């Protein structure tokens, strides 16, 4: 009798468990499609990121200015750059540290440093939000390279800067008027890089937080593009023979 009772209890337990399992909602066709779509989007994005990294230009090196000027939004006149040096180093698969020192004739040299990050076919400026401990991105430089020539278009708060550069020997002498400013920028860049790469609250983040910053103040870049075409075609023989384009 006791054995039969145990069998009855076991039967009721199994029946209860079976009923509970029937209460568990099965995934609907719509939810399955949604999950599959999300997985496919994630797969495509990873593939695009991989291809994106492969397409990144090899821009590292030292560059000396060939031709440069800036248009300011409050004037129709351009401001030619007298001398300038651009240093670029690759620091990761998609990040490049840079230092620029520029001198407009008659004015004190000015410098700039930072990190450019390649994302979705263009370079963005990597910035630090010190208060909220996060990295964010703003419009950086439009960059194009051909052989040993490189051009940059930079959109700052009140101007659009256009520069054409030629790759040079890293050990070449620096203009005397630029040396102090260049050394200062190197020190400030090293400090910035140390903070942005070693702070555990900032490193290891993959999110891309974008803030719109400088915009084009010149609707037509035809003058600059003609200069670029001039240096990359007429002077192609000079590039092959190593002659100085500025001569």
mmCIF file of C-alpha atoms in Angstrom:
data_model
loop_
_atom_site.group_PDB
_atom_site.id
_atom_site.type_symbol
_atom_site.label_atom_id
_atom_site.label_comp_id
_atom_site.label_asym_id
_atom_site.label_seq_id
_atom_site.Cartn_x
_atom_site.Cartn_y
_atom_site.Cartn_z
ATOM 1 C CA UNK A 1 0.000 0.000 0.000
ATOM 2 C CA UNK A 2 2.821 2.363 0.895
ATOM 3 C CA UNK A 3 4.559 1.518 -2.406
ATOM 4 C CA UNK A 4 1.424 2.412 -4.388
ATOM 5 C CA UNK A 5 1.156 5.717 -2.539
ATOM 6 C CA UNK A 6 4.747 6.627 -3.408
ATOM 7 C CA UNK A 7 3.991 5.881 -7.048
ATOM 8 C CA UNK A 8 0.930 8.164 -6.904
ATOM 9 C CA UNK A 9 2.936 11.004 -5.351
ATOM 10 C CA UNK A 10 5.655 10.626 -7.979
ATOM 11 C CA UNK A 11 3.010 10.661 -10.709
ATOM 12 C CA UNK A 12 1.517 13.923 -9.364
ATOM 13 C CA UNK A 13 4.983 15.528 -9.157
ATOM 14 C CA UNK A 14 5.752 14.589 -12.756
ATOM 15 C CA UNK A 15 2.359 15.829 -13.858
ATOM 16 C CA UNK A 16 2.937 19.164 -12.075
ATOM 17 C CA UNK A 17 6.357 19.609 -13.629
ATOM 18 C CA UNK A 18 4.942 18.804 -17.024
ATOM 19 C CA UNK A 19 2.263 21.427 -16.544
ATOM 20 C CA UNK A 20 4.853 24.012 -15.514
ATOM 21 C CA UNK A 21 6.955 23.296 -18.560
ATOM 22 C CA UNK A 22 3.912 23.892 -20.739
ATOM 23 C CA UNK A 23 3.511 27.295 -19.081
ATOM 24 C CA UNK A 24 7.005 28.371 -20.202
ATOM 25 C CA UNK A 25 6.446 30.658 -23.205
ATOM 26 C CA UNK A 26 7.956 29.445 -26.437
ATOM 27 C CA UNK A 27 9.791 32.003 -28.544
ATOM 28 C CA UNK A 28 7.495 33.477 -31.143
ATOM 29 C CA UNK A 29 8.385 33.543 -34.807
ATOM 30 C CA UNK A 30 8.695 37.333 -34.579
ATOM 31 C CA UNK A 31 11.131 37.206 -31.647
ATOM 32 C CA UNK A 32 13.241 34.590 -33.429
ATOM 33 C CA UNK A 33 13.404 36.791 -36.544
ATOM 34 C CA UNK A 34 14.366 39.801 -34.422
ATOM 35 C CA UNK A 35 17.151 37.882 -32.691
ATOM 36 C CA UNK A 36 18.456 36.581 -36.025
ATOM 37 C CA UNK A 37 18.398 40.110 -37.461
ATOM 38 C CA UNK A 38 20.321 41.511 -34.481
ATOM 39 C CA UNK A 39 22.937 38.788 -34.840
ATOM 40 C CA UNK A 40 23.262 39.493 -38.562
ATOM 41 C CA UNK A 41 23.663 43.250 -37.955
ATOM 42 C CA UNK A 42 26.339 42.558 -35.349
ATOM 43 C CA UNK A 43 28.143 40.217 -37.756
ATOM 44 C CA UNK A 44 28.056 42.796 -40.579
ATOM 45 C CA UNK A 45 29.302 45.578 -38.279
ATOM 46 C CA UNK A 46 32.231 43.427 -37.130
ATOM 47 C CA UNK A 47 33.055 42.641 -40.753
ATOM 48 C CA UNK A 48 32.879 46.336 -41.682
ATOM 49 C CA UNK A 49 35.139 47.233 -38.758
ATOM 50 C CA UNK A 50 37.678 44.644 -39.928
ATOM 51 C CA UNK A 51 37.588 45.957 -43.503
ATOM 52 C CA UNK A 52 37.701 49.505 -42.187
ATOM 53 C CA UNK A 53 40.957 48.815 -40.337
ATOM 54 C CA UNK A 54 42.468 47.212 -43.439
ATOM 55 C CA UNK A 55 41.675 50.324 -45.484
ATOM 56 C CA UNK A 56 43.392 52.746 -43.102
ATOM 57 C CA UNK A 57 46.093 54.755 -44.823
ATOM 58 C CA UNK A 58 49.708 54.398 -43.746
ATOM 59 C CA UNK A 59 50.156 58.059 -42.850
ATOM 60 C CA UNK A 60 52.789 57.863 -40.114
ATOM 61 C CA UNK A 61 55.994 59.807 -40.517
ATOM 62 C CA UNK A 62 57.349 63.354 -40.592
ATOM 63 C CA UNK A 63 56.038 65.830 -43.150
ATOM 64 C CA UNK A 64 57.256 69.305 -44.122
ATOM 65 C CA UNK A 65 54.854 71.886 -45.505
ATOM 66 C CA UNK A 66 54.762 72.597 -49.241
ATOM 67 C CA UNK A 67 51.704 74.825 -49.400
ATOM 68 C CA UNK A 68 49.333 75.935 -46.687
ATOM 69 C CA UNK A 69 46.761 78.591 -45.878
ATOM 70 C CA UNK A 70 43.629 79.162 -43.817
ATOM 71 C CA UNK A 71 40.289 80.804 -44.561
ATOM 72 C CA UNK A 72 38.608 82.511 -41.619
ATOM 73 C CA UNK A 73 34.844 82.892 -41.561
ATOM 74 C CA UNK A 74 35.009 86.621 -40.785
ATOM 75 C CA UNK A 75 37.119 87.515 -43.835
ATOM 76 C CA UNK A 76 37.340 86.626 -47.496
ATOM 77 C CA UNK A 77 41.152 86.687 -47.408
ATOM 78 C CA UNK A 78 43.279 83.645 -46.853
ATOM 79 C CA UNK A 79 46.212 83.555 -44.458
ATOM 80 C CA UNK A 80 49.202 81.754 -45.973
ATOM 81 C CA UNK A 81 51.304 79.559 -43.721
ATOM 82 C CA UNK A 82 55.010 80.360 -43.879
ATOM 83 C CA UNK A 83 56.483 77.191 -42.336
ATOM 84 C CA UNK A 84 55.049 74.049 -40.770
ATOM 85 C CA UNK A 85 55.943 70.528 -39.674
ATOM 86 C CA UNK A 86 53.590 67.593 -39.148
ATOM 87 C CA UNK A 87 54.577 64.508 -37.122
ATOM 88 C CA UNK A 88 52.347 61.420 -37.132
ATOM 89 C CA UNK A 89 52.858 58.173 -35.227
ATOM 90 C CA UNK A 90 50.690 55.060 -35.305
ATOM 91 C CA UNK A 91 49.678 53.999 -31.794
ATOM 92 C CA UNK A 92 47.066 51.286 -32.526
ATOM 93 C CA UNK A 93 45.214 49.629 -35.396
ATOM 94 C CA UNK A 94 43.133 52.751 -35.967
ATOM 95 C CA UNK A 95 44.665 55.517 -33.836
ATOM 96 C CA UNK A 96 47.381 57.994 -34.822
ATOM 97 C CA UNK A 97 49.047 60.557 -32.592
ATOM 98 C CA UNK A 98 49.984 63.816 -34.290
ATOM 99 C CA UNK A 99 51.826 67.084 -33.660
ATOM 100 C CA UNK A 100 51.582 70.161 -35.900
ATOM 101 C CA UNK A 101 53.656 73.315 -35.621
ATOM 102 C CA UNK A 102 52.679 76.179 -37.956
ATOM 103 C CA UNK A 103 54.028 79.683 -38.513
ATOM 104 C CA UNK A 104 52.221 82.465 -40.338
ATOM 105 C CA UNK A 105 54.662 85.084 -41.611
ATOM 106 C CA UNK A 106 55.194 87.802 -39.001
ATOM 107 C CA UNK A 107 53.417 85.895 -36.211
ATOM 108 C CA UNK A 108 54.610 83.641 -33.401
ATOM 109 C CA UNK A 109 54.510 79.900 -34.229
ATOM 110 C CA UNK A 110 51.539 77.939 -32.892
ATOM 111 C CA UNK A 111 51.274 74.218 -32.217
ATOM 112 C CA UNK A 112 48.616 71.581 -31.894
ATOM 113 C CA UNK A 113 48.659 67.953 -30.825
ATOM 114 C CA UNK A 114 46.182 65.142 -30.422
ATOM 115 C CA UNK A 115 45.038 61.703 -31.514
ATOM 116 C CA UNK A 116 43.196 60.917 -34.730
ATOM 117 C CA UNK A 117 40.985 57.829 -34.768
ATOM 118 C CA UNK A 118 39.810 56.200 -38.002
ATOM 119 C CA UNK A 119 36.110 55.314 -38.005
ATOM 120 C CA UNK A 120 33.782 54.626 -40.947
ATOM 121 C CA UNK A 121 36.137 55.873 -43.662
ATOM 122 C CA UNK A 122 37.351 59.096 -42.047
ATOM 123 C CA UNK A 123 39.513 60.443 -39.250
ATOM 124 C CA UNK A 124 38.033 61.899 -36.058
ATOM 125 C CA UNK A 125 39.705 63.763 -33.244
ATOM 126 C CA UNK A 126 39.833 61.838 -29.963
ATOM 127 C CA UNK A 127 39.093 64.042 -26.935
ATOM 128 C CA UNK A 128 38.893 63.613 -23.179
ATOM 129 C CA UNK A 129 35.915 64.661 -21.066
ATOM 130 C CA UNK A 130 37.805 64.995 -17.792
ATOM 131 C CA UNK A 131 34.734 65.744 -15.672
ATOM 132 C CA UNK A 132 32.791 62.652 -16.762
ATOM 133 C CA UNK A 133 35.802 60.403 -17.343
ATOM 134 C CA UNK A 134 34.989 59.474 -20.909
ATOM 135 C CA UNK A 135 36.364 59.720 -24.433
ATOM 136 C CA UNK A 136 34.426 61.484 -27.159
ATOM 137 C CA UNK A 137 35.096 62.314 -30.800
ATOM 138 C CA UNK A 138 34.807 65.416 -32.976
ATOM 139 C CA UNK A 139 35.483 66.157 -36.637
ATOM 140 C CA UNK A 140 39.189 65.777 -37.248
ATOM 141 C CA UNK A 141 41.046 66.042 -40.531
ATOM 142 C CA UNK A 142 40.217 65.114 -44.085
ATOM 143 C CA UNK A 143 43.369 63.326 -45.216
ATOM 144 C CA UNK A 144 44.474 62.178 -48.646
ATOM 145 C CA UNK A 145 47.820 60.668 -49.571
ATOM 146 C CA UNK A 146 49.602 59.992 -52.852
ATOM 147 C CA UNK A 147 53.155 58.715 -53.023
ATOM 148 C CA UNK A 148 55.145 60.904 -50.610
ATOM 149 C CA UNK A 149 52.571 63.720 -50.597
ATOM 150 C CA UNK A 150 49.785 64.182 -48.094
ATOM 151 C CA UNK A 151 47.057 66.800 -47.855
ATOM 152 C CA UNK A 152 45.021 67.754 -44.815
ATOM 153 C CA UNK A 153 41.880 69.841 -44.462
ATOM 154 C CA UNK A 154 41.181 70.817 -40.881
ATOM 155 C CA UNK A 155 37.959 72.440 -39.646
ATOM 156 C CA UNK A 156 38.526 74.471 -36.499
ATOM 157 C CA UNK A 157 36.211 76.763 -34.588
ATOM 158 C CA UNK A 158 36.524 79.783 -36.873
ATOM 159 C CA UNK A 159 38.521 78.664 -39.917
ATOM 160 C CA UNK A 160 39.215 75.981 -42.480
ATOM 161 C CA UNK A 161 42.902 75.093 -42.768
ATOM 162 C CA UNK A 162 44.371 73.653 -45.965
ATOM 163 C CA UNK A 163 47.840 72.109 -46.087
ATOM 164 C CA UNK A 164 49.869 70.046 -48.537
ATOM 165 C CA UNK A 165 52.840 68.165 -47.100
ATOM 166 C CA UNK A 166 55.805 66.174 -48.357
ATOM 167 C CA UNK A 167 57.188 63.259 -46.369
ATOM 168 C CA UNK A 168 60.709 63.978 -45.186
ATOM 169 C CA UNK A 169 63.550 62.406 -43.250
ATOM 170 C CA UNK A 170 62.641 62.245 -39.520
ATOM 171 C CA UNK A 171 66.206 63.330 -38.710
ATOM 172 C CA UNK A 172 66.129 66.432 -40.939
ATOM 173 C CA UNK A 173 66.829 69.761 -39.293
ATOM 174 C CA UNK A 174 63.877 71.746 -37.969
ATOM 175 C CA UNK A 175 63.542 75.432 -38.767
ATOM 176 C CA UNK A 176 65.046 77.445 -35.902
ATOM 177 C CA UNK A 177 61.826 79.451 -35.546
ATOM 178 C CA UNK A 178 59.841 76.246 -34.949
ATOM 179 C CA UNK A 179 62.153 74.347 -32.600
ATOM 180 C CA UNK A 180 60.955 75.665 -29.230
ATOM 181 C CA UNK A 181 57.286 75.356 -30.161
ATOM 182 C CA UNK A 182 57.816 71.835 -31.487
ATOM 183 C CA UNK A 183 59.568 70.723 -28.306
ATOM 184 C CA UNK A 184 56.748 72.147 -26.177
ATOM 185 C CA UNK A 185 54.116 70.344 -28.268
ATOM 186 C CA UNK A 186 56.008 67.070 -27.971
ATOM 187 C CA UNK A 187 55.963 67.361 -24.178
ATOM 188 C CA UNK A 188 52.272 68.277 -24.062
ATOM 189 C CA UNK A 189 51.386 65.469 -26.473
ATOM 190 C CA UNK A 190 53.287 62.930 -24.329
ATOM 191 C CA UNK A 191 51.336 64.094 -21.271
ATOM 192 C CA UNK A 192 47.997 63.895 -23.121
ATOM 193 C CA UNK A 193 48.770 60.446 -24.526
ATOM 194 C CA UNK A 194 49.800 59.180 -21.098
ATOM 195 C CA UNK A 195 46.487 60.258 -19.573
ATOM 196 C CA UNK A 196 44.267 58.981 -22.352
ATOM 197 C CA UNK A 197 45.988 55.592 -22.605
ATOM 198 C CA UNK A 198 46.727 54.763 -18.947
ATOM 199 C CA UNK A 199 43.602 55.863 -17.085
ATOM 200 C CA UNK A 200 41.715 52.601 -16.273
ATOM 201 C CA UNK A 201 38.401 54.476 -16.411
ATOM 202 C CA UNK A 202 39.076 55.474 -20.020
ATOM 203 C CA UNK A 203 40.971 52.542 -21.538
ATOM 204 C CA UNK A 204 39.219 49.547 -22.995
ATOM 205 C CA UNK A 205 36.103 51.425 -24.090
ATOM 206 C CA UNK A 206 34.725 50.752 -27.546
ATOM 207 C CA UNK A 207 31.832 53.197 -27.691
ATOM 208 C CA UNK A 208 31.965 55.958 -30.306
ATOM 209 C CA UNK A 209 30.512 59.148 -28.821
ATOM 210 C CA UNK A 210 30.424 61.874 -31.467
ATOM 211 C CA UNK A 211 29.970 65.617 -30.998
ATOM 212 C CA UNK A 212 29.709 67.954 -33.968
ATOM 213 C CA UNK A 213 32.359 70.647 -33.926
ATOM 214 C CA UNK A 214 33.946 72.777 -36.629
ATOM 215 C CA UNK A 215 32.263 73.056 -40.022
ATOM 216 C CA UNK A 216 33.424 74.079 -43.475
ATOM 217 C CA UNK A 217 33.354 77.834 -43.963
ATOM 218 C CA UNK A 218 34.342 77.540 -47.609
ATOM 219 C CA UNK A 219 31.706 75.829 -49.717
ATOM 220 C CA UNK A 220 34.015 75.287 -52.656
ATOM 221 C CA UNK A 221 37.455 73.733 -52.176
ATOM 222 C CA UNK A 222 38.339 73.960 -55.878
ATOM 223 C CA UNK A 223 41.373 76.232 -55.372
ATOM 224 C CA UNK A 224 42.922 73.807 -52.921
ATOM 225 C CA UNK A 225 42.069 70.776 -55.057
ATOM 226 C CA UNK A 226 43.781 72.430 -58.054
ATOM 227 C CA UNK A 227 46.888 72.934 -55.932
ATOM 228 C CA UNK A 228 46.788 69.284 -54.881
ATOM 229 C CA UNK A 229 46.436 68.142 -58.493
ATOM 230 C CA UNK A 230 49.340 70.391 -59.478
ATOM 231 C CA UNK A 231 51.687 68.905 -56.888
ATOM 232 C CA UNK A 232 50.655 65.290 -57.536
ATOM 233 C CA UNK A 233 50.871 65.403 -61.343
ATOM 234 C CA UNK A 234 53.265 68.046 -62.687
ATOM 235 C CA UNK A 235 55.793 67.255 -59.966
ATOM 236 C CA UNK A 236 55.516 63.476 -60.141
ATOM 237 C CA UNK A 237 58.971 63.243 -61.740
ATOM 238 C CA UNK A 238 60.434 65.302 -58.894
ATOM 239 C CA UNK A 239 58.973 62.831 -56.420
ATOM 240 C CA UNK A 240 60.612 59.906 -58.194
ATOM 241 C CA UNK A 241 64.007 61.594 -58.362
ATOM 242 C CA UNK A 242 63.797 63.010 -54.854
ATOM 243 C CA UNK A 243 64.037 66.641 -55.905
ATOM 244 C CA UNK A 244 62.677 69.323 -53.613
ATOM 245 C CA UNK A 245 59.216 70.312 -54.777
ATOM 246 C CA UNK A 246 59.519 73.744 -53.232
ATOM 247 C CA UNK A 247 62.335 74.726 -55.576
#
